[in-house]
Short mmCIF file of C-alpha atoms in Angstrom, two decimals:
data_model
loop_
_atom_site.label_atom_id
_atom_site.label_comp_id
_atom_site.label_asym_id
_atom_site.label_seq_id
_atom_site.Cartn_x
_atom_site.Cartn_y
_atom_site.Cartn_z
CA MET U 1 -68.77 -23.92 60.18
CA PRO U 2 -66.83 -23.91 63.49
CA GLU U 3 -64.48 -26.56 62.04
CA LEU U 4 -63.92 -24.42 58.93
CA LYS U 5 -63.17 -21.35 61.05
CA ALA U 6 -60.71 -23.37 63.12
CA ARG U 7 -58.89 -24.51 59.98
CA VAL U 8 -58.74 -20.95 58.63
CA ALA U 9 -57.40 -19.68 61.96
CA ALA U 10 -54.70 -22.35 61.95
CA LEU U 11 -53.67 -21.44 58.41
CA ASP U 12 -53.68 -17.66 58.91
CA PRO U 13 -54.01 -16.71 62.58
CA VAL U 14 -53.19 -13.03 61.90
CA TRP U 15 -56.09 -12.64 59.47
CA GLN U 16 -58.46 -14.57 61.71
CA ARG U 17 -57.59 -12.35 64.66
CA LEU U 18 -58.13 -9.22 62.56
CA CYS U 19 -61.60 -10.44 61.59
CA ASP U 20 -62.47 -11.36 65.17
CA GLU U 21 -61.43 -7.91 66.36
CA ALA U 22 -63.43 -6.25 63.58
CA ARG U 23 -66.55 -8.17 64.61
CA GLN U 24 -66.04 -6.95 68.16
CA VAL U 25 -65.81 -3.35 66.93
CA VAL U 26 -69.14 -3.82 65.14
CA LEU U 27 -70.68 -4.90 68.45
CA ASP U 28 -69.02 -2.18 70.52
CA GLU U 29 -69.45 0.70 68.07
CA PRO U 30 -72.24 -0.02 65.57
CA LEU U 31 -71.62 3.28 63.76
CA LEU U 32 -68.34 1.77 62.54
CA GLY U 33 -70.03 -1.39 61.28
CA GLY U 34 -69.89 -0.30 57.65
CA VAL U 35 -66.25 0.69 58.00
CA MET U 36 -65.30 -2.70 59.43
CA HIS U 37 -67.20 -4.59 56.74
CA ASN U 38 -65.79 -2.50 53.89
CA ASN U 39 -62.18 -2.71 55.08
CA LEU U 40 -62.00 -6.18 56.65
CA LEU U 41 -65.02 -8.42 56.96
CA HIS U 42 -66.07 -8.15 53.33
CA HIS U 43 -62.73 -9.57 52.12
CA PRO U 44 -61.61 -13.22 51.88
CA SER U 45 -57.98 -12.60 52.85
CA MET U 46 -55.62 -10.08 54.43
CA GLU U 47 -54.07 -9.40 51.03
CA ARG U 48 -57.44 -8.41 49.56
CA ALA U 49 -58.15 -6.20 52.56
CA LEU U 50 -54.76 -4.49 52.20
CA SER U 51 -55.42 -3.95 48.49
CA PHE U 52 -58.73 -2.27 49.30
CA ARG U 53 -57.10 -0.09 51.96
CA PHE U 54 -54.23 0.83 49.61
CA ALA U 55 -56.70 1.99 46.97
CA LEU U 56 -58.97 3.77 49.41
CA LYS U 57 -56.18 5.85 50.93
CA LEU U 58 -54.15 6.64 47.78
CA SER U 59 -56.85 7.23 45.18
CA SER U 60 -57.30 10.76 43.86
CA PRO U 61 -58.89 12.62 40.94
CA GLU U 62 -55.74 11.67 38.99
CA ILE U 63 -56.13 7.90 39.39
CA SER U 64 -59.14 5.91 40.55
CA ALA U 65 -59.45 3.54 43.48
CA GLN U 66 -60.38 0.76 41.04
CA ILE U 67 -57.10 1.04 39.14
CA LEU U 68 -55.04 1.18 42.34
CA ARG U 69 -56.90 -1.79 43.78
CA GLU U 70 -56.18 -3.85 40.67
CA ILE U 71 -52.49 -2.93 40.89
CA ALA U 72 -52.29 -3.96 44.55
CA GLU U 73 -54.17 -7.21 43.99
CA GLU U 74 -51.80 -8.06 41.13
CA ALA U 75 -48.83 -7.32 43.38
CA TYR U 76 -50.06 -9.52 46.25
CA ALA U 77 -50.92 -12.34 43.85
CA ASP U 78 -47.50 -12.19 42.22
CA ALA U 79 -45.30 -11.78 45.29
CA ALA U 80 -46.01 -13.85 48.40
CA TRP U 81 -43.38 -11.87 50.31
CA LEU U 82 -45.70 -8.85 50.34
CA GLY U 83 -48.28 -10.65 52.46
CA GLU U 84 -45.60 -12.21 54.64
CA ALA U 85 -44.03 -8.81 55.30
CA ALA U 86 -47.42 -7.25 56.04
CA ARG U 87 -48.09 -9.87 58.72
CA ALA U 88 -44.59 -9.54 60.20
CA ASP U 89 -44.93 -5.74 60.33
CA LEU U 90 -48.35 -6.00 61.98
CA VAL U 91 -47.07 -8.30 64.71
CA ALA U 92 -44.02 -6.05 65.18
CA VAL U 93 -46.17 -2.97 65.78
CA HIS U 94 -48.44 -4.86 68.16
CA ASP U 95 -45.50 -6.22 70.14
CA ARG U 96 -43.43 -3.01 70.33
CA ASP U 97 -45.91 -0.15 70.55
CA PRO U 98 -47.51 0.11 74.01
CA ALA U 99 -50.36 2.12 72.46
CA CYS U 100 -51.28 -0.81 70.21
CA HIS U 101 -53.63 -3.23 71.94
CA ARG U 102 -55.17 -5.00 68.94
CA PHE U 103 -53.97 -6.21 65.55
CA LEU U 104 -56.70 -4.12 63.98
CA GLN U 105 -55.22 -0.79 65.07
CA PRO U 106 -52.18 -0.58 62.75
CA LEU U 107 -54.11 -1.68 59.67
CA MET U 108 -56.97 0.73 60.29
CA TYR U 109 -55.52 3.67 62.21
CA PHE U 110 -51.69 3.83 62.22
CA LYS U 111 -50.21 5.71 59.29
CA GLY U 112 -46.75 4.24 59.82
CA TYR U 113 -47.98 0.72 59.15
CA GLN U 114 -50.20 1.80 56.27
CA ALA U 115 -47.39 3.83 54.66
CA VAL U 116 -44.97 0.90 54.82
CA GLN U 117 -47.47 -1.47 53.21
CA ALA U 118 -48.16 1.05 50.45
CA TYR U 119 -44.40 1.50 49.95
CA ARG U 120 -44.09 -2.27 49.53
CA VAL U 121 -46.54 -2.21 46.62
CA GLY U 122 -44.57 0.69 45.13
CA HIS U 123 -41.35 -1.31 45.56
CA TRP U 124 -42.94 -4.24 43.71
CA LEU U 125 -43.82 -1.86 40.87
CA TRP U 126 -40.24 -0.55 40.82
CA ARG U 127 -38.83 -4.06 40.61
CA LYS U 128 -41.21 -4.83 37.74
CA GLY U 129 -39.85 -1.87 35.80
CA ARG U 130 -43.00 0.22 36.24
CA ARG U 131 -41.01 3.18 37.50
CA ASP U 132 -43.49 5.98 36.85
CA MET U 133 -46.34 4.19 38.58
CA ALA U 134 -44.02 3.46 41.51
CA LEU U 135 -43.10 7.13 41.76
CA PHE U 136 -46.77 8.09 41.59
CA VAL U 137 -47.43 5.76 44.54
CA GLN U 138 -44.50 7.36 46.41
CA MET U 139 -45.97 10.80 45.81
CA ARG U 140 -49.41 9.77 47.09
CA ILE U 141 -47.92 8.12 50.20
CA SER U 142 -46.09 11.36 50.97
CA GLU U 143 -49.23 13.43 50.43
CA MET U 144 -51.50 11.16 52.48
CA PHE U 145 -49.24 10.02 55.31
CA GLY U 146 -46.37 12.52 55.51
CA VAL U 147 -43.93 9.64 54.88
CA ASP U 148 -41.50 9.75 51.93
CA ILE U 149 -39.94 6.38 51.07
CA HIS U 150 -38.35 5.99 47.66
CA PRO U 151 -39.73 2.85 45.98
CA ALA U 152 -36.22 1.64 45.15
CA ALA U 153 -35.23 1.51 48.83
CA ARG U 154 -34.99 -2.02 50.24
CA ILE U 155 -36.76 -2.62 53.54
CA GLY U 156 -36.93 -5.91 55.43
CA LYS U 157 -39.70 -7.50 57.47
CA GLY U 158 -40.86 -6.85 61.00
CA ILE U 159 -40.63 -3.06 60.61
CA MET U 160 -42.18 -0.73 63.18
CA ILE U 161 -42.35 3.01 62.40
CA ASP U 162 -43.98 4.71 65.37
CA HIS U 163 -46.00 7.89 64.68
CA ALA U 164 -44.17 8.04 61.33
CA HIS U 165 -44.58 11.76 60.64
CA SER U 166 -41.78 13.19 58.45
CA ILE U 167 -40.00 9.89 57.83
CA VAL U 168 -37.64 10.10 54.81
CA ILE U 169 -35.88 7.07 53.33
CA GLY U 170 -33.73 7.59 50.24
CA GLU U 171 -33.41 5.68 47.01
CA THR U 172 -30.37 3.50 47.79
CA ALA U 173 -31.12 2.99 51.50
CA VAL U 174 -31.30 -0.55 52.86
CA VAL U 175 -33.14 -1.39 56.08
CA GLY U 176 -32.78 -4.85 57.61
CA ASP U 177 -35.30 -7.01 59.43
CA ASN U 178 -36.86 -6.14 62.80
CA VAL U 179 -35.89 -2.47 62.70
CA SER U 180 -37.79 0.13 64.77
CA MET U 181 -37.74 3.87 64.16
CA LEU U 182 -39.69 6.84 65.42
CA HIS U 183 -40.97 9.99 63.73
CA SER U 184 -38.81 12.47 61.82
CA VAL U 185 -36.06 9.96 61.05
CA THR U 186 -34.09 10.60 57.85
CA LEU U 187 -32.03 8.00 56.01
CA GLY U 188 -30.58 10.41 53.50
CA GLY U 189 -27.59 11.51 51.45
CA THR U 190 -24.96 14.13 52.15
CA GLY U 191 -25.11 16.12 48.93
CA LYS U 192 -26.10 15.76 45.28
CA GLU U 193 -23.80 12.84 44.49
CA ASP U 194 -25.27 10.04 42.39
CA GLY U 195 -25.02 6.28 42.86
CA ASP U 196 -25.07 4.39 46.14
CA ARG U 197 -25.41 7.26 48.59
CA HIS U 198 -27.77 6.27 51.41
CA PRO U 199 -27.39 4.38 54.72
CA LYS U 200 -27.48 0.63 55.23
CA ILE U 201 -29.27 -0.23 58.50
CA GLY U 202 -28.60 -3.66 60.03
CA ASP U 203 -31.12 -6.03 61.60
CA GLY U 204 -32.56 -5.16 64.99
CA VAL U 205 -31.52 -1.48 65.01
CA LEU U 206 -33.47 1.09 67.02
CA ILE U 207 -33.50 4.66 65.61
CA GLY U 208 -34.77 7.40 67.91
CA ALA U 209 -37.04 10.31 67.02
CA GLY U 210 -35.50 12.98 64.83
CA ALA U 211 -32.29 11.08 64.13
CA LYS U 212 -30.55 11.75 60.80
CA VAL U 213 -28.39 9.01 59.28
CA LEU U 214 -26.63 10.43 56.24
CA GLY U 215 -24.46 9.02 53.48
CA ASN U 216 -23.46 5.55 52.31
CA ILE U 217 -22.60 4.32 55.80
CA HIS U 218 -23.37 1.14 57.69
CA VAL U 219 -25.17 0.89 61.02
CA GLY U 220 -24.35 -2.47 62.55
CA ALA U 221 -26.96 -4.94 63.71
CA ASN U 222 -28.63 -4.46 67.09
CA SER U 223 -27.33 -0.92 67.60
CA ARG U 224 -29.15 2.13 68.92
CA ILE U 225 -29.19 5.66 67.51
CA ALA U 226 -30.29 8.18 70.13
CA ALA U 227 -33.03 10.70 69.41
CA GLY U 228 -31.84 13.83 67.60
CA SER U 229 -28.48 12.39 66.60
CA VAL U 230 -26.76 13.06 63.28
CA VAL U 231 -24.88 9.96 62.17
CA LEU U 232 -22.19 10.54 59.52
CA ALA U 233 -19.91 7.52 60.01
CA ASP U 234 -20.24 3.75 60.35
CA VAL U 235 -21.66 2.40 63.60
CA PRO U 236 -20.39 -0.96 64.90
CA CYS U 237 -22.78 -3.71 65.91
CA CYS U 238 -24.39 -3.59 69.36
CA LYS U 239 -23.38 0.00 70.20
CA THR U 240 -25.27 3.14 71.19
CA VAL U 241 -24.43 6.39 69.40
CA ALA U 242 -25.62 9.87 70.31
CA GLY U 243 -24.88 13.51 69.55
CA VAL U 244 -24.18 15.88 66.67
CA PRO U 245 -22.18 14.45 65.09
CA ALA U 246 -22.95 11.10 66.69
CA ARG U 247 -20.29 9.20 68.60
CA ILE U 248 -20.27 5.92 70.47
CA VAL U 249 -21.48 6.47 74.03
CA GLY U 250 -21.82 2.87 75.18
CA GLU U 251 -23.15 -0.58 74.47
CA ALA U 252 -26.61 -1.15 73.06
CA GLY U 253 -27.77 -2.40 76.44
CA CYS U 254 -29.63 -5.51 75.26
CA ALA U 255 -29.56 -8.18 72.59
CA GLN U 256 -32.18 -6.55 70.32
CA PRO U 257 -32.83 -2.84 71.00
CA SER U 258 -35.54 -2.64 68.33
CA LEU U 259 -37.65 -5.11 70.31
CA SER U 260 -37.09 -3.62 73.78
CA MET U 261 -37.65 -0.04 72.50
CA ASP U 262 -35.56 1.29 75.39
CA HIS U 263 -34.20 4.72 74.39
CA ARG U 264 -32.63 5.63 77.72
CA LEU U 265 -28.89 6.21 77.95
CA LYS U 266 -27.18 4.53 80.88
CA GLU U 267 -25.05 6.65 83.17
#
């Protein structure tokens, strides 16, 4: 058995660490033993655990947990990128959020992480042409987590959405890899125009709390958007923008702002 556990850990260290942390919770807080077994320890893989969590959080009198679980399990079986993104997002939250001390926390307690994983299942549905089911998932994510991400939006891996309350990401928005954003961020349009109308966010961008990025504009890789800013024009790579409307106020300050999470403006 120890040899088998070692092989499993080598194949999927993220899942093995989640299970180890769940077992420790059972020892430290026995009242949560059933919760840890139902959500993690009962399942053979991270994908199955995420499917259970997806169904548990989004089920309602309108659609059962069983149906939602079957949808999520089908999605994870069909698209390996879903599990890969879930692991990358988990590691991103653990590495960037100083309040996150265990891998278990985002999966069990952080609505930003849970909302993004649920969005990813909705995005899979959208790509499969199951538009109404995808929109139903979007609605339930908004109701449960206070996060509204259109299932057609394209979001990369290694995403960290801290606190996540009141996040809005529009239909034609594109978010690159290793992006970090805080609560109340909007990636929206500027009116009722149709077509490609939402922002394109490059890799490694850091978006501060309450920032609004509006219209079909591009934010260059490794840039920073200061908290409370309203961005209405393209942002070059590796710059910091701030203000209403936002303007360039300096360099980004480091190679990858989304990893450093440093929001301070230099004098």
